[in-house]
Short mmCIF file of C-alpha atoms and ligand atoms in Angstrom, two decimals:
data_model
loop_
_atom_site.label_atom_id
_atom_site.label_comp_id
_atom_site.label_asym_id
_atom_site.label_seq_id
_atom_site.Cartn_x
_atom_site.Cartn_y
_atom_site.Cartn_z
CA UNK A 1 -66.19 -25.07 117.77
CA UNK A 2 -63.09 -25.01 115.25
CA UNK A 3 -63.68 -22.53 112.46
CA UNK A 4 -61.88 -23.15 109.27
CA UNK A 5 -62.19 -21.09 106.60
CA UNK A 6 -58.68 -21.55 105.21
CA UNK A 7 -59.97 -22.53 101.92
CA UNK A 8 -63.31 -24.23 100.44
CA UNK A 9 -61.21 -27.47 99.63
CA UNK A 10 -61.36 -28.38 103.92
CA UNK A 11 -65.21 -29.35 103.20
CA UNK A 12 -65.97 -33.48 104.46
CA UNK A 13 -67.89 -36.00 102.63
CA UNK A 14 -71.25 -35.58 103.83
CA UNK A 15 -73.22 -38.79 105.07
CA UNK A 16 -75.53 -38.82 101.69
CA UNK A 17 -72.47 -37.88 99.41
CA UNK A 18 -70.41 -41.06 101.07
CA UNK A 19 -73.37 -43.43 99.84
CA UNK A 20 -73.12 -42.04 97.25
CA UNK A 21 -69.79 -43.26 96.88
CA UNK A 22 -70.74 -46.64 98.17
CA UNK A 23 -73.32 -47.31 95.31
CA UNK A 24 -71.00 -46.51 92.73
CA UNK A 25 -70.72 -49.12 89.72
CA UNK A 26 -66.92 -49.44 88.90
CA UNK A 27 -64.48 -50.64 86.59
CA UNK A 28 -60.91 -50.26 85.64
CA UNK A 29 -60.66 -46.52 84.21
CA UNK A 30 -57.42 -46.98 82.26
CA UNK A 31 -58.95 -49.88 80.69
CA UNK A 32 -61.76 -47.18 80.05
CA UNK A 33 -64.19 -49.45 81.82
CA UNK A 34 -65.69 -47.26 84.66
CA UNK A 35 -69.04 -46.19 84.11
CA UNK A 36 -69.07 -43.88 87.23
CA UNK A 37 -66.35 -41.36 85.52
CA UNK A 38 -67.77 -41.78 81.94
CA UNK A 39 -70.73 -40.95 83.64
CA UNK A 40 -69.54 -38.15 84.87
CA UNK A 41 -67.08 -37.04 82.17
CA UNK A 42 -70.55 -36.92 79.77
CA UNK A 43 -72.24 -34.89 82.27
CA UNK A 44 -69.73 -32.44 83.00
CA UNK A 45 -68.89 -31.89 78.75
CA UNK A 46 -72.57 -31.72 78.06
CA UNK A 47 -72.98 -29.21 80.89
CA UNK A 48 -70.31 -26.38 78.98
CA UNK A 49 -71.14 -27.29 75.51
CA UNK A 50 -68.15 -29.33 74.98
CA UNK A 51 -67.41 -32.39 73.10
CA UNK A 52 -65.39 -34.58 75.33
CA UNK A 53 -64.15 -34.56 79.49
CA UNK A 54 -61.12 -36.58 81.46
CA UNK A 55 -61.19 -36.87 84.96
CA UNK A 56 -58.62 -36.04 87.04
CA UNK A 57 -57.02 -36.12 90.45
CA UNK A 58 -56.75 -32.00 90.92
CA UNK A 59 -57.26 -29.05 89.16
CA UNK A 60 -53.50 -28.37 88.94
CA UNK A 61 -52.99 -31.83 86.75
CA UNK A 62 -55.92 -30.39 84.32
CA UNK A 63 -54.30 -27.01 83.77
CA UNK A 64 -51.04 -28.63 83.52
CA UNK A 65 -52.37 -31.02 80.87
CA UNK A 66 -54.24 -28.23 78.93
CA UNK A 67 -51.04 -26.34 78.74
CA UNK A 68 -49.11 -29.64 77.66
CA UNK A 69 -51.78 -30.47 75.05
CA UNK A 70 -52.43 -27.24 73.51
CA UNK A 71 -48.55 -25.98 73.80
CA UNK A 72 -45.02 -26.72 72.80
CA UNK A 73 -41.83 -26.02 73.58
CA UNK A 74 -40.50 -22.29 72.38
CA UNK A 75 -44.11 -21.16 72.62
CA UNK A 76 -45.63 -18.43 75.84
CA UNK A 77 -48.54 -18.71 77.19
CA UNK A 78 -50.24 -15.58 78.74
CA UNK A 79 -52.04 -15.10 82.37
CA UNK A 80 -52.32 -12.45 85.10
CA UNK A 81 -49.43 -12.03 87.70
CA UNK A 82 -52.15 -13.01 90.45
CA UNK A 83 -53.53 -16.38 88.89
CA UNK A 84 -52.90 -19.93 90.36
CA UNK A 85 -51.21 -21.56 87.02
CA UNK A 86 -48.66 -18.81 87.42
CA UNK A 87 -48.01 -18.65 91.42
CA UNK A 88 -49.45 -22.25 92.97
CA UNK A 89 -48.95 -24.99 90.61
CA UNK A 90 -44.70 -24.83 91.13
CA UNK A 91 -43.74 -23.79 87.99
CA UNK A 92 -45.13 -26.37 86.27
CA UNK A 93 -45.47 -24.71 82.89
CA UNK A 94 -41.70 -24.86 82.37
CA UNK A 95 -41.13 -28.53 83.79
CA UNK A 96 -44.42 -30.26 82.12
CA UNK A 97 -44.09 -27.99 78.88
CA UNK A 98 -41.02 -26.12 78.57
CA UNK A 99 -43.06 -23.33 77.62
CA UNK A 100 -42.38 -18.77 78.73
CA UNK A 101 -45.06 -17.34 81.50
CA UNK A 102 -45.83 -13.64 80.47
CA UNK A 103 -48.52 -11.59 82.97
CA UNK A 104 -50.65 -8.62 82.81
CA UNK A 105 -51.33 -6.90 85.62
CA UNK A 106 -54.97 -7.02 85.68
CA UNK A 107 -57.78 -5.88 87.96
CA UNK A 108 -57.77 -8.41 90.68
CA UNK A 109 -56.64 -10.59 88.08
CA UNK A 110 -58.85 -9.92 85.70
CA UNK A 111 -57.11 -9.22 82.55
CA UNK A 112 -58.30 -7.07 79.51
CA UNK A 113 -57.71 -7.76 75.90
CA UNK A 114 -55.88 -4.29 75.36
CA UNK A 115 -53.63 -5.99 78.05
CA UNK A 116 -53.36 -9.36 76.56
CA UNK A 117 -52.51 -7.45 73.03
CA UNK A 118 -49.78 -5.58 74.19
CA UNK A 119 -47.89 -8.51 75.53
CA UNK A 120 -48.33 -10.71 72.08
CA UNK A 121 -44.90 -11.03 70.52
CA UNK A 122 -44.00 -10.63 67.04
CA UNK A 123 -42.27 -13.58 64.66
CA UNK A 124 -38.61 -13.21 65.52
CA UNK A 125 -35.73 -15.69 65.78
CA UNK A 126 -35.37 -14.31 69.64
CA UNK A 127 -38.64 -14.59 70.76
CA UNK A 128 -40.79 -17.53 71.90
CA UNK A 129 -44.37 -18.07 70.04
CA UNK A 130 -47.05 -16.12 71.65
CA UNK A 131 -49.81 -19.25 71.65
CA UNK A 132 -52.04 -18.93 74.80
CA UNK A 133 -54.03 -17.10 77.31
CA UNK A 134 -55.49 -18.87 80.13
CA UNK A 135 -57.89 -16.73 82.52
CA UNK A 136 -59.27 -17.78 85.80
CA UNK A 137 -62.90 -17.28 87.29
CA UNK A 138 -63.17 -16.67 90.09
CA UNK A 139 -59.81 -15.21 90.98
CA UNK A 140 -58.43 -16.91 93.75
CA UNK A 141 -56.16 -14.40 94.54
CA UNK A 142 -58.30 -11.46 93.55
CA UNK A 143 -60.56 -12.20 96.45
CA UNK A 144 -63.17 -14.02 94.45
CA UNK A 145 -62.99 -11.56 91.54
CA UNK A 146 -65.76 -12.68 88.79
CA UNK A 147 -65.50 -12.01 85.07
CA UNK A 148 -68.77 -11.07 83.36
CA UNK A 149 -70.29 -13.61 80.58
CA UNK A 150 -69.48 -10.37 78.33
CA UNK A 151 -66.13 -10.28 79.78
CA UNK A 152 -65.43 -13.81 78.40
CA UNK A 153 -66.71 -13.45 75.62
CA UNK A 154 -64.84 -10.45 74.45
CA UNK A 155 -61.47 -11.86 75.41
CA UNK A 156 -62.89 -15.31 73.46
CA UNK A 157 -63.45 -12.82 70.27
CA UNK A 158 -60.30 -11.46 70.99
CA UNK A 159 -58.17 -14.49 71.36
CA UNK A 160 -59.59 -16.14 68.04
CA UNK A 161 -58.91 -13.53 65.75
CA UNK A 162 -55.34 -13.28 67.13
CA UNK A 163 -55.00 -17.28 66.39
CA UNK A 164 -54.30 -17.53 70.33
CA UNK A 165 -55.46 -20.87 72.26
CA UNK A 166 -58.20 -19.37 74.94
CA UNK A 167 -58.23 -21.45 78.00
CA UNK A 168 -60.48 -21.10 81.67
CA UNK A 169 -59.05 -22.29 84.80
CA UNK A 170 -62.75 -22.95 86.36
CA UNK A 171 -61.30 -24.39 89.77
CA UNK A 172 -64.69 -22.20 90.47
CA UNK A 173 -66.36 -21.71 87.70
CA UNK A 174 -69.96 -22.56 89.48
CA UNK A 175 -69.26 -19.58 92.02
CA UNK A 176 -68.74 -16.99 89.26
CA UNK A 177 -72.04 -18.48 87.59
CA UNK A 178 -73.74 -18.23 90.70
CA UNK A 179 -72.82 -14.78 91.22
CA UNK A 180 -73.73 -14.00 87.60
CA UNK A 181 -77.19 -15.47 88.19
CA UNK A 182 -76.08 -17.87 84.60
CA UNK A 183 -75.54 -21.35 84.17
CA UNK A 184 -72.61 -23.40 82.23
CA UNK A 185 -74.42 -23.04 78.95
CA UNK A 186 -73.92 -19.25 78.90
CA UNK A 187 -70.26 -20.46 78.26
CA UNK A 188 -70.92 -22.57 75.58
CA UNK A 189 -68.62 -22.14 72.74
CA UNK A 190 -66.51 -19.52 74.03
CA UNK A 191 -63.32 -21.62 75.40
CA UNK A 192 -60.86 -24.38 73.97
CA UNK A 193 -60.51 -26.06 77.54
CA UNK A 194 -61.93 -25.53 80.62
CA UNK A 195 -60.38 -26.78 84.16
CA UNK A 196 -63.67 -27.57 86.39
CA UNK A 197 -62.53 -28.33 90.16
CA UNK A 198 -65.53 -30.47 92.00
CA UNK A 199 -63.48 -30.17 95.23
CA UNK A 200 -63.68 -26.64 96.11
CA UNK A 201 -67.04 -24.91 96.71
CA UNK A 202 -68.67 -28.43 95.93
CA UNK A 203 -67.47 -30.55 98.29
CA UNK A 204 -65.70 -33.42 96.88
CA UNK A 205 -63.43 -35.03 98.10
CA UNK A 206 -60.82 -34.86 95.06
CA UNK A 207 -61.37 -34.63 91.60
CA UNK A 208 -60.91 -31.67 88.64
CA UNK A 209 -62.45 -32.49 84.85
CA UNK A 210 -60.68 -31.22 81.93
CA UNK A 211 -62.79 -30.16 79.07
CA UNK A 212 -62.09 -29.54 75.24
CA UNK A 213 -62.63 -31.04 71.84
CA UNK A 214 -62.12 -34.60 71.30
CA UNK A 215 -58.61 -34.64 69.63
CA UNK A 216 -57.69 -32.64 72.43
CA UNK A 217 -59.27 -35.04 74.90
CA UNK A 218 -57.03 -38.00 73.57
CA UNK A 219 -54.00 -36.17 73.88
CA UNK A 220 -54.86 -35.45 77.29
CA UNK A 221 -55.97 -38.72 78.72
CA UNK A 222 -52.19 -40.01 77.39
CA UNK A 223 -50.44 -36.71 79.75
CA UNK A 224 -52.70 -37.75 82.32
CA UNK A 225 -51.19 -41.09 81.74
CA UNK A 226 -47.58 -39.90 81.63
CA UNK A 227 -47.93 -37.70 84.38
CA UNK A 228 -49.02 -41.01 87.25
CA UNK A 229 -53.06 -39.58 86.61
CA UNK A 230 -54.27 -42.57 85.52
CA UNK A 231 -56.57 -44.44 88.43
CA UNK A 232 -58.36 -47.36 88.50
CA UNK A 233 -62.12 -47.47 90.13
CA UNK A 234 -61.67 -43.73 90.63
CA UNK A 235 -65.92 -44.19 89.73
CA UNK A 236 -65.61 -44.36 93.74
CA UNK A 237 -64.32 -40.10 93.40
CA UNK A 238 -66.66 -39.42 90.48
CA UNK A 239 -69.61 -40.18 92.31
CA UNK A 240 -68.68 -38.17 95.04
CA UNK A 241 -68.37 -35.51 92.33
CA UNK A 242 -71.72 -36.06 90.27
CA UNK A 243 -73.24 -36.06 93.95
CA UNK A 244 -71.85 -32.63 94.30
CA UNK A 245 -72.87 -31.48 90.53
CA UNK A 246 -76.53 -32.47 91.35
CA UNK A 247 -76.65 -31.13 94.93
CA UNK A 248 -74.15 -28.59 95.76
CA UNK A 249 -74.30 -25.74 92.59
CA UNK A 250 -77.75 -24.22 93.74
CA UNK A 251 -76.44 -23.71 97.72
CA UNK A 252 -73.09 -21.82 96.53
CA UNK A 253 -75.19 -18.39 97.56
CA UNK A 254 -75.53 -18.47 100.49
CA UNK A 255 -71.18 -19.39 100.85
CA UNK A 256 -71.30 -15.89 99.04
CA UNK A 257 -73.99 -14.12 101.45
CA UNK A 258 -71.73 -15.65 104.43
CA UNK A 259 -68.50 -13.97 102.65
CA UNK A 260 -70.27 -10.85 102.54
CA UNK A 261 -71.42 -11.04 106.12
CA UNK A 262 -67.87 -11.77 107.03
CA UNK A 263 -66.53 -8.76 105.00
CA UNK A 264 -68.67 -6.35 106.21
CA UNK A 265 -67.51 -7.01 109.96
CA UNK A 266 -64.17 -6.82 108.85
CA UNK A 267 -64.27 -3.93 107.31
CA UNK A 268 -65.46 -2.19 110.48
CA UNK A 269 -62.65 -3.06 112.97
CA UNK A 270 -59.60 -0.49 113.19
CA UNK A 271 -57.28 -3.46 112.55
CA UNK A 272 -58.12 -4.37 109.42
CA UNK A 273 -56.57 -1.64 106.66
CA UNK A 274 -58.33 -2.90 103.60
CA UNK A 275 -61.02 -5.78 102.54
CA UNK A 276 -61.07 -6.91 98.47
CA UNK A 277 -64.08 -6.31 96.74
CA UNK A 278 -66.74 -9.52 98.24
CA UNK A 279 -68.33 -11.18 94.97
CA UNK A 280 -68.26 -14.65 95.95
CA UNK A 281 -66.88 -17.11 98.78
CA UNK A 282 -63.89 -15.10 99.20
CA UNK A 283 -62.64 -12.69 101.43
CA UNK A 284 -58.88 -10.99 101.44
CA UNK A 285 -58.12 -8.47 103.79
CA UNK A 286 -54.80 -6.52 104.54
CA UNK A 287 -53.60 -6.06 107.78
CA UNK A 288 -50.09 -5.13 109.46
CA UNK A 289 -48.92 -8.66 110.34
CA UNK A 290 -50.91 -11.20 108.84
CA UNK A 291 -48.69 -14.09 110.27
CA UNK A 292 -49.36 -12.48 113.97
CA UNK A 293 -53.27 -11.91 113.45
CA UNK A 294 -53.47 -15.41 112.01
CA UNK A 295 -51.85 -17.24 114.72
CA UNK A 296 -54.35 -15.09 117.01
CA UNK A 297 -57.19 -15.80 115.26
CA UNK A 298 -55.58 -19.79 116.00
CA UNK A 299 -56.43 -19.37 119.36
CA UNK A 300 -59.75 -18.32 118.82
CA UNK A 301 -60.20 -21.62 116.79
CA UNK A 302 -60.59 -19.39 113.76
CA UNK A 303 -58.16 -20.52 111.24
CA UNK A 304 -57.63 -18.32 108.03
CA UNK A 305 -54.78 -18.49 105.34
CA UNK A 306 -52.20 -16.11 105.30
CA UNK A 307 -51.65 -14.93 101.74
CA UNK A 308 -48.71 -12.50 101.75
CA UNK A 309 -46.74 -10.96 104.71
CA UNK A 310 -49.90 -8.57 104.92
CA UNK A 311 -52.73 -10.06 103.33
CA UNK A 312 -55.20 -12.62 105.16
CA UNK A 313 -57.37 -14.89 103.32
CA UNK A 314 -61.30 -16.41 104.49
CA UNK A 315 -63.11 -18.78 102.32
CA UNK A 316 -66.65 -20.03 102.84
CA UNK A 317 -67.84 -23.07 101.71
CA UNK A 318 -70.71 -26.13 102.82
CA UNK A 319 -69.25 -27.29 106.38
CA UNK A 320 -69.01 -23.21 107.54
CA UNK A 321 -72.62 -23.30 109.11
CA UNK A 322 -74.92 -20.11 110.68
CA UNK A 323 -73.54 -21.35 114.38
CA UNK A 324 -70.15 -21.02 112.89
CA UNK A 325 -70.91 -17.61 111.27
CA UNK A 326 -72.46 -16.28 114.07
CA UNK A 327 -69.58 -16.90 116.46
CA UNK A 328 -67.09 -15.90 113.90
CA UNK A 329 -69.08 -12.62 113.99
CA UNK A 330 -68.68 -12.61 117.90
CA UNK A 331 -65.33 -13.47 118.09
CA UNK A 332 -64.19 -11.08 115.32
CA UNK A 333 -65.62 -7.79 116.90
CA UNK A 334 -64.44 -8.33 120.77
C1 PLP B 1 -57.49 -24.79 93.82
C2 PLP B 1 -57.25 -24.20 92.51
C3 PLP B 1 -56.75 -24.95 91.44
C4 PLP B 1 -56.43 -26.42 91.53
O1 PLP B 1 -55.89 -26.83 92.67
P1 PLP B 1 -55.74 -28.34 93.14
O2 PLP B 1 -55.52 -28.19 94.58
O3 PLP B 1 -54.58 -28.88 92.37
O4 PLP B 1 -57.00 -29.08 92.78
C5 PLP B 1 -56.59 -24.32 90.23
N1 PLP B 1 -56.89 -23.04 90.08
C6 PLP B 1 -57.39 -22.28 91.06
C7 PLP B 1 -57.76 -20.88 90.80
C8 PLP B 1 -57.57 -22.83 92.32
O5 PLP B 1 -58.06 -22.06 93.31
#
């Protein structure tokens, strides 16, 4: 039995999700004729309070576009030194935008407003424009680290009194809400954008929406355009994803009981230094050679991701069942 937990975007269509697909009613998107996505666009904007939604290929495009939109050239935008935008998305802030990166170095990524505040630059001919902050929840990198509805909010308080653009990269925004015990209305009103991935933790097969105002909207369904994001009968993806809106939010707890079940054995064996703080469907642990205990973990037809020279990552999602879990547990401890 092959074990992958490399990440929670190796999940399959499931059998009900692929008909799904197959009863889709289509049209031609960039014509603005598919009533699948608009469908799902509505669904997804009503769902976090916001006025308007675009769908797109992957969660990198929307944060791309949301920088693009909201930014331009001369101007910074602000994140942690841990978050995907700044480490997995290949520099794309300076080629899309020709905008400055400037990071905090939060807890697990989770940045504070007395950080963001100190790294806000002041009017000079030699600086660029401080204009943005974009947060991420959960942290990726911070092994699943959650920020607290409170959290957000302060940093949203923050951020408007400075005049500063607030952004969420939500590539799981539905595990941080499960572990919070909230739904997507708690963040009403709090963001300018939102990223929302449906292929992680939810199980599509592809497809991020971007979320914002309507002006903003329009600006970004022409970047989508400019950037090769515009598809035709991609209603065929956004049913997969409103499948996975309706069906696959309310299961995300027990991905995050598995991570914790996970954790816990790790966190008993002598080579294993250190395991991140378990909130969610994540799990990072340090060990001496992460490249060596991977590729023996390969063998055991566990795979896991290495992270850093030292750091292994596990990720549970909807295709990592309680067979898989239990001989993960098995093969782990002998
Ligand atoms: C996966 C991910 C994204 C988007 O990745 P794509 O593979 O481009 O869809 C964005 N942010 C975070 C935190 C992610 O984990």
């Amino acid at each position: 039995m092959l074990i992958d937990l490399r990440s929670d975007t190796v999940t399959k269509p499931s059998a009900a999700m692929k008909q799904a697909m197959f009863n889709a009613e289509l049209g031609d998107d960039v014509f603005g004729e598919d009533p699948t996505v608009k469908q799902l666009e509505e669904k997804v904007a009503a769902m976090f309070g916001m006025e308007a939604a675009l769908f797109c290929p992957s969660g990198t495009m929307t944060n791309q576009i949301a920088i693009k939109a909201h930014t331009q050239p001369l101007d910074e935008i602000i994140c942690d030194k841990i978050c995907h935008i700044y480490n997995y998305e290949t520099g794309g802030w300076a080629f899309h935008s020709g905008v400055s990166i400037r990071l905090t170095d939060g807890d697990n990524g989770r940045m504070t407003a007395e950080q963001i505040e100190e790294l806000i630059l002041p009017d000079h001919d030699w600086l660029p424009n401080t204009r943005m902050v974009a947060i991420e929840n959960t942290v990726n990198k911070g092994g699943g680290s959650v920020y607290s509805i409170e959290e957000m909010k302060a940093l949203s308080d923050f951020c408007r009194a400075k005049g500063l653009i607030y952004h969420l990269d939500g590539a799981r925004i539905f595990n941080a809400l499960a572990a919070l015990n909230q739904k997507p209305e708690a963040l009403h009103g709090l963001f300018d954008s939102i990223s929302v991935c449906i292929s992680k933790g939810l199980g599509a097969p592809a497809g991020s929406v971007l979320i914002g105002k309507k002006d903003f909207i329009k600006r970004s369904r022409k970047l989508r355009k400019v950037m090769g994001g515009g598809m035709r009968q991609s209603g065929i993806l956004a049913a997969a994803c409103i499948y996975a809106l309706d069906n696959n939010v309310a299961r995300l707890k027990d991905d995050h009981t598995k991570a914790s079940q996970l954790a816990e054995i790790l966190q008993e064996l002598t080579w294993v230094k250190k395991v991140l703080p378990v909130q969610t469907n994540i799990v990072i642990f340090e060990v001496a050679d992460a490249a060596g205990v991977g590729a023996q973990l390969a063998k055991e037809d566990i795979r896991v991701q290495p992270f850093s020279p030292t750091l292994l990552r596990m990720v549970t999602h909807l295709d990592f069942t309680e067979p898989m879990l239990a001989r993960a547990k098995e093969l782990l401890i002998k």
